[in-house]
mmCIF file of the C-alpha atoms, coordinates in Angstrom:
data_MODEL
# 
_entry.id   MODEL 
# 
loop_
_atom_site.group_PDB 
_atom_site.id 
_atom_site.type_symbol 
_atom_site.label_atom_id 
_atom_site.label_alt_id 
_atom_site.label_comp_id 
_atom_site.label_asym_id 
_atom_site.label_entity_id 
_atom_site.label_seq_id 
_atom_site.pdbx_PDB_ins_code 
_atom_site.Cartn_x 
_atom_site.Cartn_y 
_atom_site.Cartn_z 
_atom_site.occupancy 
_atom_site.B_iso_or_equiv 
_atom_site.pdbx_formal_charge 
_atom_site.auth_seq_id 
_atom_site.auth_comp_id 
_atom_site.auth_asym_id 
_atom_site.auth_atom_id 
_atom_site.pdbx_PDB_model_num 
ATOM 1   C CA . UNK A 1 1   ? 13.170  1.201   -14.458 1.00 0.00 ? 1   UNK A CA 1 
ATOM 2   C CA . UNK A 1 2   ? 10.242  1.626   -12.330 1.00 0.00 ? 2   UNK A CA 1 
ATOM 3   C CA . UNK A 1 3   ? 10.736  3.496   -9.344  1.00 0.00 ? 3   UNK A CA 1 
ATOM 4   C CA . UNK A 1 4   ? 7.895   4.205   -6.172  1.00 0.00 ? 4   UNK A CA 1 
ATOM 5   C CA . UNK A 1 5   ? 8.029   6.576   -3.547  1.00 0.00 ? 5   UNK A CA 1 
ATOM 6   C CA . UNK A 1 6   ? 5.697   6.362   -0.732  1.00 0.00 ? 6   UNK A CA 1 
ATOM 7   C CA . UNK A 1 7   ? 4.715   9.468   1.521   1.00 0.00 ? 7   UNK A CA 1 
ATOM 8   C CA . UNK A 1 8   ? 2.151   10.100  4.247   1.00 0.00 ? 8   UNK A CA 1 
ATOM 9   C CA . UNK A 1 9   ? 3.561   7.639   7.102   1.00 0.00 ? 9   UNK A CA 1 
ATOM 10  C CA . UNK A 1 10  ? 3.791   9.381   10.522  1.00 0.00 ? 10  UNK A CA 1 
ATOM 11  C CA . UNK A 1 11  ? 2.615   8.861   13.873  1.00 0.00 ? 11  UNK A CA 1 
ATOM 12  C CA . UNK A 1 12  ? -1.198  9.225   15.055  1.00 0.00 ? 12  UNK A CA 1 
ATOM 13  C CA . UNK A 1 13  ? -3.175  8.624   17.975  1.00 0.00 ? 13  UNK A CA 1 
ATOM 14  C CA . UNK A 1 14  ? -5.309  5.149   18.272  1.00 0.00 ? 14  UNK A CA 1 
ATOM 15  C CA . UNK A 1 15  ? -8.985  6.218   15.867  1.00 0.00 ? 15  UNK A CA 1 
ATOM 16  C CA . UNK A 1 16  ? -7.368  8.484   14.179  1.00 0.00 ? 16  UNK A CA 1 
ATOM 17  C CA . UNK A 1 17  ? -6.425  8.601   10.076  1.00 0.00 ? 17  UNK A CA 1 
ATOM 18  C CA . UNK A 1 18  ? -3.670  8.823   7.470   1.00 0.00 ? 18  UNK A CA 1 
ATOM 19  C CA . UNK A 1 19  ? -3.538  8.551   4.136   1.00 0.00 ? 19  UNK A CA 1 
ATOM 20  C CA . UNK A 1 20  ? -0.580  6.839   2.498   1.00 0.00 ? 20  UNK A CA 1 
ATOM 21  C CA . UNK A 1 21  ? 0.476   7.710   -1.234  1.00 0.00 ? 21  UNK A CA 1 
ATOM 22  C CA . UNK A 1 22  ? 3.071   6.162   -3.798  1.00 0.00 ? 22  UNK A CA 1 
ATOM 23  C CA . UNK A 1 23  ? 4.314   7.519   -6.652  1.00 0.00 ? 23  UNK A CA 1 
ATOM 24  C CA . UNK A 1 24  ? 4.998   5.354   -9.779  1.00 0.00 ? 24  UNK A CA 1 
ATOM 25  C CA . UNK A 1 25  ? 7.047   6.189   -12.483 1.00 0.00 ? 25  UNK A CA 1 
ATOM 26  C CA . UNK A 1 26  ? 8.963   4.419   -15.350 1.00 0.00 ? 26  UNK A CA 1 
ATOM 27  C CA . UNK A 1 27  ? 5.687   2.497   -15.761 1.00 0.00 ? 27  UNK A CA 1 
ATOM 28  C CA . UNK A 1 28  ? 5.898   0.654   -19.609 1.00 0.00 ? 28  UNK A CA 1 
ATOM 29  C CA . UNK A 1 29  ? 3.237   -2.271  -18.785 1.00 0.00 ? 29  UNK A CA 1 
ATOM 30  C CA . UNK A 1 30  ? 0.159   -3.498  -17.869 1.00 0.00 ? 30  UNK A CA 1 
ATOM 31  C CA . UNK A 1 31  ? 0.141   -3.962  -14.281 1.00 0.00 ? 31  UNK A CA 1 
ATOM 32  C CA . UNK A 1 32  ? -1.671  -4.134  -10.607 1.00 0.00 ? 32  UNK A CA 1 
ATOM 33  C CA . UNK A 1 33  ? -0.384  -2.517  -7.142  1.00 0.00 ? 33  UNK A CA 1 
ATOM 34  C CA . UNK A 1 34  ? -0.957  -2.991  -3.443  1.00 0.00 ? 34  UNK A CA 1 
ATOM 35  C CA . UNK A 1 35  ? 0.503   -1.914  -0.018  1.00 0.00 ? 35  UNK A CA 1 
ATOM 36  C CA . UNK A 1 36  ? 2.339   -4.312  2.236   1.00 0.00 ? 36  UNK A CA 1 
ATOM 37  C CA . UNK A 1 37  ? 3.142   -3.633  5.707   1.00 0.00 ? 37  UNK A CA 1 
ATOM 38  C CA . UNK A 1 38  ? 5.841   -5.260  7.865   1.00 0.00 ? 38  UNK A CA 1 
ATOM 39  C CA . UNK A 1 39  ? 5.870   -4.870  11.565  1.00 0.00 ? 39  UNK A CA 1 
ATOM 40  C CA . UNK A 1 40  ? 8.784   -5.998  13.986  1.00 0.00 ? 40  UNK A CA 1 
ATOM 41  C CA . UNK A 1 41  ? 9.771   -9.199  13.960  1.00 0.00 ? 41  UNK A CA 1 
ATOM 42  C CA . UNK A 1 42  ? 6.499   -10.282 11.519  1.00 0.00 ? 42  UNK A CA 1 
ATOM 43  C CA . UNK A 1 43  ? 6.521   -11.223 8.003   1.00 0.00 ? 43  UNK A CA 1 
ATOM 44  C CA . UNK A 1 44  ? 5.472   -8.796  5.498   1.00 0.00 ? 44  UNK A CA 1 
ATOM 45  C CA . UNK A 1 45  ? 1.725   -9.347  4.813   1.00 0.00 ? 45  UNK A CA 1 
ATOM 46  C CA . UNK A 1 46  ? -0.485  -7.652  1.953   1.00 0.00 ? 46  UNK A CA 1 
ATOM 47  C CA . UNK A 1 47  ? -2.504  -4.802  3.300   1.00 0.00 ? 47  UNK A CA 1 
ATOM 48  C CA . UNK A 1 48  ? -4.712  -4.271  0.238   1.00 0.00 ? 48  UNK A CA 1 
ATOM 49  C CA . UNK A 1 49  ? -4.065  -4.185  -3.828  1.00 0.00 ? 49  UNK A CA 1 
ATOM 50  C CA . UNK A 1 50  ? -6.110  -3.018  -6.460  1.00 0.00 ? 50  UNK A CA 1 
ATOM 51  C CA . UNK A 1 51  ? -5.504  -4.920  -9.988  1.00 0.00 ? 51  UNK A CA 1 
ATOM 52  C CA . UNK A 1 52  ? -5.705  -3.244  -13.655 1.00 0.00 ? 52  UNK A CA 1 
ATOM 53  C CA . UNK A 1 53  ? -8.829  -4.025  -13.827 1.00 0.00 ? 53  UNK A CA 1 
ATOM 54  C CA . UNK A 1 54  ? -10.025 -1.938  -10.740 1.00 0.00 ? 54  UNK A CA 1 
ATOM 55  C CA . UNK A 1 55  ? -11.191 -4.826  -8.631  1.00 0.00 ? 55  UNK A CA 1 
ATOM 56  C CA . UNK A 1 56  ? -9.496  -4.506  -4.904  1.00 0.00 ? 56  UNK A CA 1 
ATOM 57  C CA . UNK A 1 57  ? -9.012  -6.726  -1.997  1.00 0.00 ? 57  UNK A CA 1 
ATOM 58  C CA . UNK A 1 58  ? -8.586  -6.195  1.267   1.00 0.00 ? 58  UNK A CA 1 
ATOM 59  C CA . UNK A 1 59  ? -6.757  -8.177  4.430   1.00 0.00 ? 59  UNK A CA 1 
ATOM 60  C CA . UNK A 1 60  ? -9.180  -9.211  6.519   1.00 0.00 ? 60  UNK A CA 1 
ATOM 61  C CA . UNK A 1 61  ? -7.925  -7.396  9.717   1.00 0.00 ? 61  UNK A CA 1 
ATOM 62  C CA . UNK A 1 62  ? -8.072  -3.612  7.360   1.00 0.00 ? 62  UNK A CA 1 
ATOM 63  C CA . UNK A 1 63  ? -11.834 -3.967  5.782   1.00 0.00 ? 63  UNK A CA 1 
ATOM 64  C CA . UNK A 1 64  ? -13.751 -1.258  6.985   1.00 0.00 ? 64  UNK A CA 1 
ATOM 65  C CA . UNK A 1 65  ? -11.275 0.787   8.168   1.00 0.00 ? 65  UNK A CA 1 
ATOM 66  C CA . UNK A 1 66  ? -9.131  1.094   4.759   1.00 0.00 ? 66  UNK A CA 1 
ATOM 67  C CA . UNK A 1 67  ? -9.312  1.964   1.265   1.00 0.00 ? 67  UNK A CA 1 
ATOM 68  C CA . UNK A 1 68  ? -7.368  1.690   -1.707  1.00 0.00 ? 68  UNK A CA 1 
ATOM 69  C CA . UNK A 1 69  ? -7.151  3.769   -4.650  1.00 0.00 ? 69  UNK A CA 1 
ATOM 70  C CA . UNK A 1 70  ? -5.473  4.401   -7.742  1.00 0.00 ? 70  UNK A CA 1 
ATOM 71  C CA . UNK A 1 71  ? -5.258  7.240   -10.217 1.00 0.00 ? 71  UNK A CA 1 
ATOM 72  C CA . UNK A 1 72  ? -4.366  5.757   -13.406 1.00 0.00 ? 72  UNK A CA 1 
ATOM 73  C CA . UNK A 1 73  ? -3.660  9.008   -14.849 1.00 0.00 ? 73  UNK A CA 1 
ATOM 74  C CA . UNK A 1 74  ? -1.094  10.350  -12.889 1.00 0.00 ? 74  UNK A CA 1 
ATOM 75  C CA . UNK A 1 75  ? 0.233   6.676   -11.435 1.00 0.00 ? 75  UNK A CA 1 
ATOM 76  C CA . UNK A 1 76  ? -0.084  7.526   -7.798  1.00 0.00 ? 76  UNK A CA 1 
ATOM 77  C CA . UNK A 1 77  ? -1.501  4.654   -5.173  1.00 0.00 ? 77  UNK A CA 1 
ATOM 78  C CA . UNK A 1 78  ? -3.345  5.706   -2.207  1.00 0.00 ? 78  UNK A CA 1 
ATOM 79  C CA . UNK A 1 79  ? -4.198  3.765   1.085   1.00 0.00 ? 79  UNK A CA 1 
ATOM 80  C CA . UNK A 1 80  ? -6.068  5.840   3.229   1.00 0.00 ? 80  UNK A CA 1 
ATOM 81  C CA . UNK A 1 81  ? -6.626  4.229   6.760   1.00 0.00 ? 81  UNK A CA 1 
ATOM 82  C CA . UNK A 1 82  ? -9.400  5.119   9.070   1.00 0.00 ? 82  UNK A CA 1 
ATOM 83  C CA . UNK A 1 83  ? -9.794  3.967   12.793  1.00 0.00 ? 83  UNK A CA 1 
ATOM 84  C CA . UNK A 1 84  ? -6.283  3.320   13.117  1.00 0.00 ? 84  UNK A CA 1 
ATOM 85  C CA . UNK A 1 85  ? -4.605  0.768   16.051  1.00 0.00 ? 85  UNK A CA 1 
ATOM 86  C CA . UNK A 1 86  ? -1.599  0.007   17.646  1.00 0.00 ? 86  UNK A CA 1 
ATOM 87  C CA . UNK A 1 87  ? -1.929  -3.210  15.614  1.00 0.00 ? 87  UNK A CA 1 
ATOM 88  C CA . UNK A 1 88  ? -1.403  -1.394  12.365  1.00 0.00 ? 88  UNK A CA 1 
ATOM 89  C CA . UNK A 1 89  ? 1.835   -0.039  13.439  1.00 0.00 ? 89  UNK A CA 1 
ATOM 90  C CA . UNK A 1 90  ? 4.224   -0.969  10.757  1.00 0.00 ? 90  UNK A CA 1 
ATOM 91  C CA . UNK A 1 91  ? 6.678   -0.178  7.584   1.00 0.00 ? 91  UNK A CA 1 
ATOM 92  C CA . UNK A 1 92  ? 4.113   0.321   4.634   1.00 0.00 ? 92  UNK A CA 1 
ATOM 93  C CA . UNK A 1 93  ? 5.314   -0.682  1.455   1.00 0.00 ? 93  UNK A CA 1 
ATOM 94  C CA . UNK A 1 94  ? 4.261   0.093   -2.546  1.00 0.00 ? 94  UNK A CA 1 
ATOM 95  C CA . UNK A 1 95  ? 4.668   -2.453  -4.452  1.00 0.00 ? 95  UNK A CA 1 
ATOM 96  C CA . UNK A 1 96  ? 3.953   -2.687  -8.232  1.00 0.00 ? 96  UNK A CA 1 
ATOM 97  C CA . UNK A 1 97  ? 4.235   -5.874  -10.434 1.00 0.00 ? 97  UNK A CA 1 
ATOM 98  C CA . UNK A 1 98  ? 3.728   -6.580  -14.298 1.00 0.00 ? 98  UNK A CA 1 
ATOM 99  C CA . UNK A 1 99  ? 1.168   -8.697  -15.720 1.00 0.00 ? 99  UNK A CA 1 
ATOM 100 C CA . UNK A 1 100 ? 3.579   -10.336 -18.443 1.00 0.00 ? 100 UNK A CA 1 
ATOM 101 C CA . UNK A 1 101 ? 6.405   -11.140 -16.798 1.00 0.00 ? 101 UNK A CA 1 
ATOM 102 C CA . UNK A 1 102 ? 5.584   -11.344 -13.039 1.00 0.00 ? 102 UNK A CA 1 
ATOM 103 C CA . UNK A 1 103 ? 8.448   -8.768  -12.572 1.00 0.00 ? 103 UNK A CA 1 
ATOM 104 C CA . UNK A 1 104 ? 8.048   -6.830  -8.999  1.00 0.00 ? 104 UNK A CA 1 
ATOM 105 C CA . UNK A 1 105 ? 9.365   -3.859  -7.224  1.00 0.00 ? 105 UNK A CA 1 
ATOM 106 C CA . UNK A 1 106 ? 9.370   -2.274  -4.267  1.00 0.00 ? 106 UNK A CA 1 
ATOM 107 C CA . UNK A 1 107 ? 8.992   1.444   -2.500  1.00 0.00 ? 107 UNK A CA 1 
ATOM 108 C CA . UNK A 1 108 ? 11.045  2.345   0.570   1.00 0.00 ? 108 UNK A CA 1 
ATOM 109 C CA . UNK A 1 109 ? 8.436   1.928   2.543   1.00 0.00 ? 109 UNK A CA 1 
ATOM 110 C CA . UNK A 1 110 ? 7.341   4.731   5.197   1.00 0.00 ? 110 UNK A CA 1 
ATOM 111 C CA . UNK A 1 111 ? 6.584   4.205   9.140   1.00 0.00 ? 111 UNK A CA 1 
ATOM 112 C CA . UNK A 1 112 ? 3.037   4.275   10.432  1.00 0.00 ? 112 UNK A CA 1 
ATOM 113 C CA . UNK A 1 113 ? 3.059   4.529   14.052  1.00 0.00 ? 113 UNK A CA 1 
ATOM 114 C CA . UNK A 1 114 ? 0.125   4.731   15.972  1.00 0.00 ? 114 UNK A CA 1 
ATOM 115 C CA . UNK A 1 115 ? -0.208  5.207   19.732  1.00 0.00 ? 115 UNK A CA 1 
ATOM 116 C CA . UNK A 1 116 ? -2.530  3.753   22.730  1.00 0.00 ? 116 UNK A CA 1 
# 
């Protein structure tokens, strides 16, 4: 069963940076991830993903300011965000899904708060 824990969330000042991670594990196929974020009372919307092949995409409102990465190796997704704004306060979410069967899952998420 694939499991994802996501760290790094926490409050920061408007400009300032953090740098999200998620942990994958019970990985067993081919597969791409990205970060969602959900604020109050919004949808969830995709943030950024990066697919097996390495290619990544961005949300329109993030590029510039964010970057994804993954390290295949040891299964861990990064975001880390630059020039942060109120705007991007939210729950971030990992999410993984399979290639073969569509099959998706879900972190926790962690808070990103970020202050005017």
């Amino acid at each position: 069963q694939v499991q994802l824990v996501e760290s790094g969330g926490g409050l920061v000042q408007a400009g300032g940076s953090l740098r999200l991670s998620c942990t994958a594990s019970g990985i067993v196929a081919i597969n791409e991830m990205a970060w969602y974020r959900q604020a109050p009372g919004k949808e969830r919307e995709l943030v950024a993903s990066i697919s097996a092949g390495r290619n990544m995409n961005y949300a329109d409102s993030v590029k510039g300011r964010f970057t994804v990465s993954r390290d295949h190796g040891k299964n861990i997704l990064r975001l880390q965000m630059n020039d942060l704004r109120p705007e991007d306060t939210a729950v971030y979410f990992c999410n993984l899904r399979y290639l073969n069967n569509d099959a998706v899952y879900w972190g926790q998420g962690t808070q990103v708060t970020v202050s005017s």
